[in-house]
mmCIF file of C-alpha atoms in Angstrom:
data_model
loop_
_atom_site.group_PDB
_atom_site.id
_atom_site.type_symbol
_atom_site.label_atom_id
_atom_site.label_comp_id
_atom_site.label_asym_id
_atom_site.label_seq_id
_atom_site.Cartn_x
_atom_site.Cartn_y
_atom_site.Cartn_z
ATOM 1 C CA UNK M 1 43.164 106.499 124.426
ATOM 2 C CA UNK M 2 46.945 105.805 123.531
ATOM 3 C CA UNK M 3 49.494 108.271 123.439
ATOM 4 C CA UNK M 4 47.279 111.214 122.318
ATOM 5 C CA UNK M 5 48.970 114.243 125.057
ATOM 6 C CA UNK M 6 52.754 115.333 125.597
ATOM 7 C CA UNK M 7 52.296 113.759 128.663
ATOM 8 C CA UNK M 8 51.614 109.947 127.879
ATOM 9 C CA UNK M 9 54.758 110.574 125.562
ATOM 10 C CA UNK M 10 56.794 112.203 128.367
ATOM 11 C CA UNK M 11 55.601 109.210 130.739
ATOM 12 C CA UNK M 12 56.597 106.767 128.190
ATOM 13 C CA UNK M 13 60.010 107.987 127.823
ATOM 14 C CA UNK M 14 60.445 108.225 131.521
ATOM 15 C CA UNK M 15 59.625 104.527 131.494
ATOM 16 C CA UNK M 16 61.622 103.961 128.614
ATOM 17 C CA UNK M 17 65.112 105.319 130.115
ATOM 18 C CA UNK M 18 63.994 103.517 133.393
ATOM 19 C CA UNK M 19 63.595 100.198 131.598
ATOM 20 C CA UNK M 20 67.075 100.166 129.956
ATOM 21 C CA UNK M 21 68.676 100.669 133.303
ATOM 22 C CA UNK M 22 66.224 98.520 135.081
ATOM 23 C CA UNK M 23 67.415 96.023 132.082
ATOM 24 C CA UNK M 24 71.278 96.404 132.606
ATOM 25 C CA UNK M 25 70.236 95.816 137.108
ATOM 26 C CA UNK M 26 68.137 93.612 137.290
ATOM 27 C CA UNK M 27 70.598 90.946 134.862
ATOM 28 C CA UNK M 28 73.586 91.720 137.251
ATOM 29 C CA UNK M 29 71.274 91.211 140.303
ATOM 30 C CA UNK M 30 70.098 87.780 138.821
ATOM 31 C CA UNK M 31 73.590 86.818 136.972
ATOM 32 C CA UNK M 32 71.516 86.524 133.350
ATOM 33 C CA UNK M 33 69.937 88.647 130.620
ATOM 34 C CA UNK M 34 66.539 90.407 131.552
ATOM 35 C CA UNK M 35 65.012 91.765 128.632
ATOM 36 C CA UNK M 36 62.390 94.348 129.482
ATOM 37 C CA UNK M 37 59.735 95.631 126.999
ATOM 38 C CA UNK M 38 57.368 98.630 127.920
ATOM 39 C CA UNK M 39 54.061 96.926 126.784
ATOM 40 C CA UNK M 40 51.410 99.659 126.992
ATOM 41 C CA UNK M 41 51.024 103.248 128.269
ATOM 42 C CA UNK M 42 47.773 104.371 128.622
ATOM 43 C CA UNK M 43 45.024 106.317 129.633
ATOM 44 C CA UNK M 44 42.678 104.201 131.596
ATOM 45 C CA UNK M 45 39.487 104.225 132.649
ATOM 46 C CA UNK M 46 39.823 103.023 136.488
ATOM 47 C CA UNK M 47 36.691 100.702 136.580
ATOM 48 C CA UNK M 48 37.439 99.173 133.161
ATOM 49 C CA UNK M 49 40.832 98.444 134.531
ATOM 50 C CA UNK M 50 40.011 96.878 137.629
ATOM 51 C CA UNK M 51 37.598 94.653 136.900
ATOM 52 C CA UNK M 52 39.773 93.471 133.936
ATOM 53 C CA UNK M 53 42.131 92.924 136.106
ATOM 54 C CA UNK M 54 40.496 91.740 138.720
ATOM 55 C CA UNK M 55 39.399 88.348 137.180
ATOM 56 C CA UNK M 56 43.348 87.414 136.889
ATOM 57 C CA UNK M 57 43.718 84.288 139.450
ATOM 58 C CA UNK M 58 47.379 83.660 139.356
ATOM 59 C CA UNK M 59 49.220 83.947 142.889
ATOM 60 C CA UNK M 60 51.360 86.774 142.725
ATOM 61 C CA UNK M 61 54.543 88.318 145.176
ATOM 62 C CA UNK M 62 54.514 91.860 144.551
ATOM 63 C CA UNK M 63 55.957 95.062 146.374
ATOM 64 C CA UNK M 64 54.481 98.198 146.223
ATOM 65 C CA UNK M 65 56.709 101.337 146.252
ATOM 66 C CA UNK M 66 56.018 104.702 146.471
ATOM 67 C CA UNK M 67 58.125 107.235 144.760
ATOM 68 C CA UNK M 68 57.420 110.784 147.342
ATOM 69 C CA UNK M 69 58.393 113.908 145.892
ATOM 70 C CA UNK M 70 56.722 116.637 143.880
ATOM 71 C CA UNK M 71 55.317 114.838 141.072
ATOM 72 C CA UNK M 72 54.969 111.093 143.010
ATOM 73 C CA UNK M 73 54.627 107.773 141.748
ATOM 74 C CA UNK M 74 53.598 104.700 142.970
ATOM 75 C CA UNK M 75 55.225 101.847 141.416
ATOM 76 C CA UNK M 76 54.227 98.094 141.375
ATOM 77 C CA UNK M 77 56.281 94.894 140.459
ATOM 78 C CA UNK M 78 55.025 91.375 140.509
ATOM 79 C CA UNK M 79 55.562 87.866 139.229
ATOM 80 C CA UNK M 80 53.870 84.187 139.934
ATOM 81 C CA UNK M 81 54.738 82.782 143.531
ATOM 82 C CA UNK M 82 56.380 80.238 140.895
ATOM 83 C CA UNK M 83 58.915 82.013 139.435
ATOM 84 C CA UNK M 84 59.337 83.933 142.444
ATOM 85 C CA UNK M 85 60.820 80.988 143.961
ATOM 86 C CA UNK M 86 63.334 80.388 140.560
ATOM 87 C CA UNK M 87 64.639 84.092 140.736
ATOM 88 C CA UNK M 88 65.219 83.604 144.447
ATOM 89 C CA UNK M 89 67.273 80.574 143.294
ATOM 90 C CA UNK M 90 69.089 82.895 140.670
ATOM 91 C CA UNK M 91 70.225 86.043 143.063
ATOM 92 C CA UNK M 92 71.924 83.729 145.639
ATOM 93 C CA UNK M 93 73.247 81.647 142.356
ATOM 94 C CA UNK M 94 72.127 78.591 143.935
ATOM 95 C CA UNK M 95 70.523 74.929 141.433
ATOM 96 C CA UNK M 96 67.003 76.047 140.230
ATOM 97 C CA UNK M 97 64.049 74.269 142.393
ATOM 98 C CA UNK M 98 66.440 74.853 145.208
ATOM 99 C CA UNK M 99 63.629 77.066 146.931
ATOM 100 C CA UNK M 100 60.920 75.557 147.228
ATOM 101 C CA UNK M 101 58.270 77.622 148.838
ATOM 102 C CA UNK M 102 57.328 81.382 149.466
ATOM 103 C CA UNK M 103 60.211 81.754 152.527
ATOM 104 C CA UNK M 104 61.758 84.890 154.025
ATOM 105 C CA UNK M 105 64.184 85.055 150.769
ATOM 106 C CA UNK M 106 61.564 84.622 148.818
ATOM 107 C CA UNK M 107 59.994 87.560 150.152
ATOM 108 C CA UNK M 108 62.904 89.615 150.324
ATOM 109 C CA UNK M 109 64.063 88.905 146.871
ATOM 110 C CA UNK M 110 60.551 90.056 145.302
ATOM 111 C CA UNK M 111 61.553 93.261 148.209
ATOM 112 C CA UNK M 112 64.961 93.406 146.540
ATOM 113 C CA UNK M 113 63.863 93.329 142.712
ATOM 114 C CA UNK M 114 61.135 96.525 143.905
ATOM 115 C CA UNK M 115 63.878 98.489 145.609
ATOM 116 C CA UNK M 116 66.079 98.536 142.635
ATOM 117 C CA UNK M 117 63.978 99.177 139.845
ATOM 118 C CA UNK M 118 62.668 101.790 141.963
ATOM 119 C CA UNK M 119 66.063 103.126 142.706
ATOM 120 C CA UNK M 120 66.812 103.031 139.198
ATOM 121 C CA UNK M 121 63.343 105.058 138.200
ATOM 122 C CA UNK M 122 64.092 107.762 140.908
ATOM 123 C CA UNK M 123 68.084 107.605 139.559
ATOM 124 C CA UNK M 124 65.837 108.455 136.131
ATOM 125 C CA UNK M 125 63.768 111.212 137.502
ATOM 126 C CA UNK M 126 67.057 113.211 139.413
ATOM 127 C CA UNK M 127 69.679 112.664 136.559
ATOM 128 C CA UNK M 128 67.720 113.170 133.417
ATOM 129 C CA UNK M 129 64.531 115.841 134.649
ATOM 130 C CA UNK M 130 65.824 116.855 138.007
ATOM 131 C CA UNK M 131 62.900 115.947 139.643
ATOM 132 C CA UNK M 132 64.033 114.723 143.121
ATOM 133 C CA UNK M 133 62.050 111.187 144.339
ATOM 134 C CA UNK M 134 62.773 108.992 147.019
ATOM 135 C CA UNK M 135 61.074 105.487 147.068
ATOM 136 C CA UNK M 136 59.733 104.145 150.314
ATOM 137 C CA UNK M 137 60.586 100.782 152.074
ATOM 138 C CA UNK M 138 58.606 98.152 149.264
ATOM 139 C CA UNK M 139 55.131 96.567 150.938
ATOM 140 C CA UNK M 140 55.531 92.794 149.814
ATOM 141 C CA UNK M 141 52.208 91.209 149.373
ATOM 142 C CA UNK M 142 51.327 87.387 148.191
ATOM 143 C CA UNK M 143 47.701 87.484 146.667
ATOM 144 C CA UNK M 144 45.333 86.896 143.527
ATOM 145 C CA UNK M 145 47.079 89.202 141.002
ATOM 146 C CA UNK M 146 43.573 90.849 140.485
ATOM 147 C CA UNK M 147 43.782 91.664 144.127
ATOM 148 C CA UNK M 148 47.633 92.916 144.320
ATOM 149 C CA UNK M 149 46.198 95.671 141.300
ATOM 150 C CA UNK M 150 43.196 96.857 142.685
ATOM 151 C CA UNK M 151 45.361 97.483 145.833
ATOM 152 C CA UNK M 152 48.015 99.004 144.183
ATOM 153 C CA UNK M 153 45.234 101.334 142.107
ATOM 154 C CA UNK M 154 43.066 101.971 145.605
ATOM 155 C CA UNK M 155 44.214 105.597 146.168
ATOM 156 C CA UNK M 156 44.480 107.251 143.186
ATOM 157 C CA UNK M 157 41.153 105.623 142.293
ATOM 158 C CA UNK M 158 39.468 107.366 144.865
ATOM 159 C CA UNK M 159 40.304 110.899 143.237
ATOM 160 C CA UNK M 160 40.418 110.367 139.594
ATOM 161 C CA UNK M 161 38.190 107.912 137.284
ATOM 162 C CA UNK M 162 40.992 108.289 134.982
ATOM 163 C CA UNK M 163 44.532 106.736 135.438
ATOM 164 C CA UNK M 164 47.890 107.040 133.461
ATOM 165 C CA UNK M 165 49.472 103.575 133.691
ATOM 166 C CA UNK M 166 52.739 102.374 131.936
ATOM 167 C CA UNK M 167 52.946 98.690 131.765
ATOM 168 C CA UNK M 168 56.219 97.096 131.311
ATOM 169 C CA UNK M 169 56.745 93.440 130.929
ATOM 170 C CA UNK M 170 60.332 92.300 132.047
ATOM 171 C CA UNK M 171 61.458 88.563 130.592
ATOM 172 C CA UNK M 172 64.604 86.694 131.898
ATOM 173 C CA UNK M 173 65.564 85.175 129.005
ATOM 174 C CA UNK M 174 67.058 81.673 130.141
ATOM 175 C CA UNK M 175 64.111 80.864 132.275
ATOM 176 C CA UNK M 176 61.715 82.763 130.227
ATOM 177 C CA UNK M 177 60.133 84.293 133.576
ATOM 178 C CA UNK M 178 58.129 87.054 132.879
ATOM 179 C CA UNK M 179 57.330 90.012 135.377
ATOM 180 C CA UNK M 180 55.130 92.735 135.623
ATOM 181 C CA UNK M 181 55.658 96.516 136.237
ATOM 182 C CA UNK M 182 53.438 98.880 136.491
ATOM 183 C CA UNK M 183 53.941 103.000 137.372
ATOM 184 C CA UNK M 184 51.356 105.175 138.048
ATOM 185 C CA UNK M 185 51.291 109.099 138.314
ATOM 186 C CA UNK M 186 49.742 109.738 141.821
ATOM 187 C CA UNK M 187 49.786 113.508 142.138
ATOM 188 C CA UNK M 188 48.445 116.612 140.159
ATOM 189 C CA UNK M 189 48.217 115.809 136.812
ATOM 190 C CA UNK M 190 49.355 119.818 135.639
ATOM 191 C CA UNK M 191 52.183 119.813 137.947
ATOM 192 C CA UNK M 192 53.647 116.473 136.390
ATOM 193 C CA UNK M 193 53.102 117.830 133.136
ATOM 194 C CA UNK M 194 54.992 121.044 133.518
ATOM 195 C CA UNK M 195 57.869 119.538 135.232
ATOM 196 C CA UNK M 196 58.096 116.058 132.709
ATOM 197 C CA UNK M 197 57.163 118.721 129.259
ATOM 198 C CA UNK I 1 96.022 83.270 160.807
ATOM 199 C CA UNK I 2 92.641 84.034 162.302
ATOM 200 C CA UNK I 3 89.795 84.637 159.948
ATOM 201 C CA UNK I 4 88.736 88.131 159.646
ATOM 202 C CA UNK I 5 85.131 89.081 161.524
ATOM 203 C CA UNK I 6 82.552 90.665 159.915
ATOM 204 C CA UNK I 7 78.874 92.312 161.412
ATOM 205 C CA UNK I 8 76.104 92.373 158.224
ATOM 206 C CA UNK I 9 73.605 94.308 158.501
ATOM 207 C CA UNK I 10 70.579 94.839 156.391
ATOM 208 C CA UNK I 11 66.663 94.399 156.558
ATOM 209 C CA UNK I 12 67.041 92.644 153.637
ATOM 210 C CA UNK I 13 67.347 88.908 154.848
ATOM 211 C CA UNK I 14 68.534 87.827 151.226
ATOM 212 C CA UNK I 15 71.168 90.614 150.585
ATOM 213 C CA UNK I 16 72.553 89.094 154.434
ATOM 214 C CA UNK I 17 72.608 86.105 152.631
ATOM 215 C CA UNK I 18 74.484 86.591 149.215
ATOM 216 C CA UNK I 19 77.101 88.955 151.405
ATOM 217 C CA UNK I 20 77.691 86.119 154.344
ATOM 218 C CA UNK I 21 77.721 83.195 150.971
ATOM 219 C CA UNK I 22 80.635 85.356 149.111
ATOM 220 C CA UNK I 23 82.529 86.554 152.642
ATOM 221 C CA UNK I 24 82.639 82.782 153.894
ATOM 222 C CA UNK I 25 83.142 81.250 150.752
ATOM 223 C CA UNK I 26 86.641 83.964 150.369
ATOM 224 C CA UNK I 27 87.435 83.029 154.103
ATOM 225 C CA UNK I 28 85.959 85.807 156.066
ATOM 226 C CA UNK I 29 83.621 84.475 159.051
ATOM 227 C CA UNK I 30 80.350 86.182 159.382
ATOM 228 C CA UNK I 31 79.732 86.202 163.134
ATOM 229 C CA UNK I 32 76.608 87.833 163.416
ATOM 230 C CA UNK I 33 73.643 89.675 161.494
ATOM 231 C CA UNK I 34 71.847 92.712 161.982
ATOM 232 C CA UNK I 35 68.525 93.939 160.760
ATOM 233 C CA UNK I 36 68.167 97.613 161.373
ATOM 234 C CA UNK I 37 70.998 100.355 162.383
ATOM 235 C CA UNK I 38 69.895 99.484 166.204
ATOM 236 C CA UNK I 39 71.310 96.352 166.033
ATOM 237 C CA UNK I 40 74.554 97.239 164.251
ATOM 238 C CA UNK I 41 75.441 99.765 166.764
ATOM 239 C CA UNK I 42 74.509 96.938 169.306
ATOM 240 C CA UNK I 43 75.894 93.622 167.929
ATOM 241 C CA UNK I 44 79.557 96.145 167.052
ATOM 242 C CA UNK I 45 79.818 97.065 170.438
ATOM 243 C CA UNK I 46 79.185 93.155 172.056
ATOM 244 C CA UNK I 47 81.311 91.463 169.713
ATOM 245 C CA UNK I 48 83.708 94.031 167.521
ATOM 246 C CA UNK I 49 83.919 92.673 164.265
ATOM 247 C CA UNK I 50 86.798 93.600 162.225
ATOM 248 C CA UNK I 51 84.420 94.592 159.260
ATOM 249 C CA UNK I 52 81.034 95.663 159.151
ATOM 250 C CA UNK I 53 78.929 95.678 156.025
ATOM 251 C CA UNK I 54 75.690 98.499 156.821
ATOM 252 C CA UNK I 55 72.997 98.993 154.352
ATOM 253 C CA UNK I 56 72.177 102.734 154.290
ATOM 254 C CA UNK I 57 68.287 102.791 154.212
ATOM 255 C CA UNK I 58 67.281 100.727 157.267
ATOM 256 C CA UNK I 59 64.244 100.981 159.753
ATOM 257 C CA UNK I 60 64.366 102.093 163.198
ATOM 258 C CA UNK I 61 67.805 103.620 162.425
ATOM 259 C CA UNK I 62 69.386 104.157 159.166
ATOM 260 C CA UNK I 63 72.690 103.074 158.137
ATOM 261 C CA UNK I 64 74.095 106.404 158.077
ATOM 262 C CA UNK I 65 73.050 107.082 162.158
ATOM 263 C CA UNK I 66 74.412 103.863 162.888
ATOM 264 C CA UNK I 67 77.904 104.620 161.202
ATOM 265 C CA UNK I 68 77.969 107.950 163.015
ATOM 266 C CA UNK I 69 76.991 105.770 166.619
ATOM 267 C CA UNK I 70 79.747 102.898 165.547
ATOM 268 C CA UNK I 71 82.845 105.425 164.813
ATOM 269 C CA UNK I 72 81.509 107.263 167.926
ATOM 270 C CA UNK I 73 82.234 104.557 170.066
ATOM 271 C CA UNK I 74 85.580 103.276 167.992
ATOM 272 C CA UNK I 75 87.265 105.708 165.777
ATOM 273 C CA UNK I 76 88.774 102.864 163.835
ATOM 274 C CA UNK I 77 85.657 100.952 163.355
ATOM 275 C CA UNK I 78 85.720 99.601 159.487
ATOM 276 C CA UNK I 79 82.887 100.141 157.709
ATOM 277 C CA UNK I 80 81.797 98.704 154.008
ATOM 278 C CA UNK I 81 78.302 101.173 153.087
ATOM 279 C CA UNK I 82 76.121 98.929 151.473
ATOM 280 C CA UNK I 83 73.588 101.385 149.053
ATOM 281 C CA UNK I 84 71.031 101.343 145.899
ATOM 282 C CA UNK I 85 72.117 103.935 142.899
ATOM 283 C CA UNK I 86 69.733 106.539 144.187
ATOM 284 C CA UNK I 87 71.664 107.108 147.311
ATOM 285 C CA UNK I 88 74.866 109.144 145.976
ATOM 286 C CA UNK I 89 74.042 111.808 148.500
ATOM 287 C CA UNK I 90 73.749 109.716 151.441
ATOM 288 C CA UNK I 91 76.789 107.497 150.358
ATOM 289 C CA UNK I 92 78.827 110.518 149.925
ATOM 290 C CA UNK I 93 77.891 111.877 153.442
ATOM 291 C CA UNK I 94 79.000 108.297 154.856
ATOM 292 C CA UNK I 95 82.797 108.560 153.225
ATOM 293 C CA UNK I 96 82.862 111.914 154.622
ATOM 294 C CA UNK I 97 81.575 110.288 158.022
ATOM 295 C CA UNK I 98 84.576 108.288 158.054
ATOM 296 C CA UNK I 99 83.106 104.939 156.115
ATOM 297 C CA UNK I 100 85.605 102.894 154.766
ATOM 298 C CA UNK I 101 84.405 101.588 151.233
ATOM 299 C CA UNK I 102 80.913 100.825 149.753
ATOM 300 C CA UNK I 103 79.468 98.365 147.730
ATOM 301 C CA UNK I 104 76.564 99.492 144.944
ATOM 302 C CA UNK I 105 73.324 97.074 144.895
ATOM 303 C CA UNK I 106 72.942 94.838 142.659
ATOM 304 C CA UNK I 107 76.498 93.836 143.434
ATOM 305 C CA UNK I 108 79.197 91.497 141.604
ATOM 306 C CA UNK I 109 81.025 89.244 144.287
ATOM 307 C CA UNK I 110 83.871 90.840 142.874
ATOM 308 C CA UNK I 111 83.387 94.259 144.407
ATOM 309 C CA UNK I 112 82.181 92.375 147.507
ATOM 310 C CA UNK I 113 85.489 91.154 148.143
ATOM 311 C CA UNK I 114 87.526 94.249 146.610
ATOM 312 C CA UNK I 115 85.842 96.365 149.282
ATOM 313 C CA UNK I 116 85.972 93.829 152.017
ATOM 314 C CA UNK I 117 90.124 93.403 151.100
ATOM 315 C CA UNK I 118 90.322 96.886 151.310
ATOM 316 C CA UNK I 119 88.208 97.059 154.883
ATOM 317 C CA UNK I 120 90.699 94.723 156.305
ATOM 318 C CA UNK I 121 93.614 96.347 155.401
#
């Protein structure tokens, strides 16, 4: 079901202006260009999803983040442990393969990457639809990436069989990384669409 | 002429990181860390930095409690607000506190050392 309401299109564009000044962060934070695509917003069927996801074996760092307010979010970000390391090497501008494992800066930088996309989503939501959101402290986790999603999707799936996602893929273009984003409506559906329509 | 001393705090270990790397590497000397506003307010009054750097959303206590406990104890404390784009209001609120200069996350190493020039003024 793709972009069939005012909603999905409202949600898109949301993710849209978030992307571009996710884009222009995120290269200052790692010092080169981060090209970020919106890949798919949807309607989806929460079992489908899962278990789609749920087959995906790469180890992932991701941080979860909610966005609290009157029409909430929760917002996920991940990448392979891999390249995790390599855009750990790229914030503190130090050789590539300088990190070599899944360390405290590792951890915080995958924390770091969440906290300002998140910022720059809630900047989205205040400046543009005055629609006030403040992000909690990012929960890092290291897991199968089919486990990090069906986390992520755990309490919204309990009320609805039916999710809005918008999934974004971000790409830094000299070390062709790519990332994943994903945000999810968590609150009433009619009270997101009045305020976002 | 004596390095300048500077307190960083933040629960971020690698934002500690790239702000001790760009002080040291302009001739500041980092002389101790904090994670949380607890500590700030802590390590200031044990060792009195000339500069501290203080994130604004911290656990425990926040950046902007800890800036409030700081000038408290030392009215000329200089503080550099370290803060993501979302946090205008807060930011504002520490200027009006009595913070010296801020730095926006992600930051250029420019800016860190503009704000730090202008802390040790």
């Amino acid at each position: 079901m793709e972009e069939n309401s005012k909603l999905l299109r409202a949600i898109r564009l949301v993710a849209q202006l978030s992307v571009d000044a996710s884009s222009r962060l995120l290269s200052k934070m790692i010092k080169a260009g981060a090209r970020i695509s919106i890949d798919r917003t949807y309607m989806a069927d929460v079992s489908e999803v899962t278990a789609k996801i749920a087959s995906e074996v790469d180890d992932v760092a991701g941080a979860y983040i909610d966005l609290v307010g009157e029409v909430p979010f929760k917002f996920l970000f991940f990448v392979k442990v891999e390249d995790s390391l390599l855009l750990t090497d790229m914030i503190l501008q130090r050789t590539p393969g300088s990190t070599k494992e899944f360390n405290l800066y590792a951890q915080s930088a995958v924390q770091e990457i969440g906290n300002i996309i998140s910022s720059a989503i809630s900047n989205i939501f205040s400046k543009d639809f005055n629609i006030a959101l403040k992000p909690t402290p990012p929960t890092v986790i290291r897991d199968y990436a089919g486990v990090v999603f069906s986390e992520y999707l755990l309490d919204v799936a309990a009320n609805d069989n039916e999710v809005f996602i918008v999934e974004t893929v971000f790409n830094v273009i000299e070390k062709n990384i790519d990332c994943y984003m994903f945000l999810l409506p968590s609150g009433d559906k009619k009270v997101l669409e009045k305020q976002l329509t | 002429m004596a390095k300048k001393t500077i307190l960083v705090v933040d629960d971020a270990p690698i934002v500690r990181l790239m702000i001790k790397d760009i002080a040291e590497y302009n001739g500041y000397q980092v002389i101790a860390e904090g994670a949380n506003g607890n500590e700030a307010v802590e390590k200031y009054k044990e060792l009195k930095p000339d500069i501290v750097t203080l994130d604004i959303i911290m656990p425990q206590k926040d950046g902007i409690e800890a800036l409030q406990d700081i000038l408290a104890h030392d009215p000329e404390a200089r503080v550099v607000m370290v803060t993501a784009i979302d946090q205008r209001d807060s930011l504002m609120k520490a200027i009006r506190l009595g913070a010296t200069d801020y730095i926006v996350k992600p930051f250029e190493n420019e800016r860190v050392v503009s704000a730090l020039s202008n802390a040790a003024k």
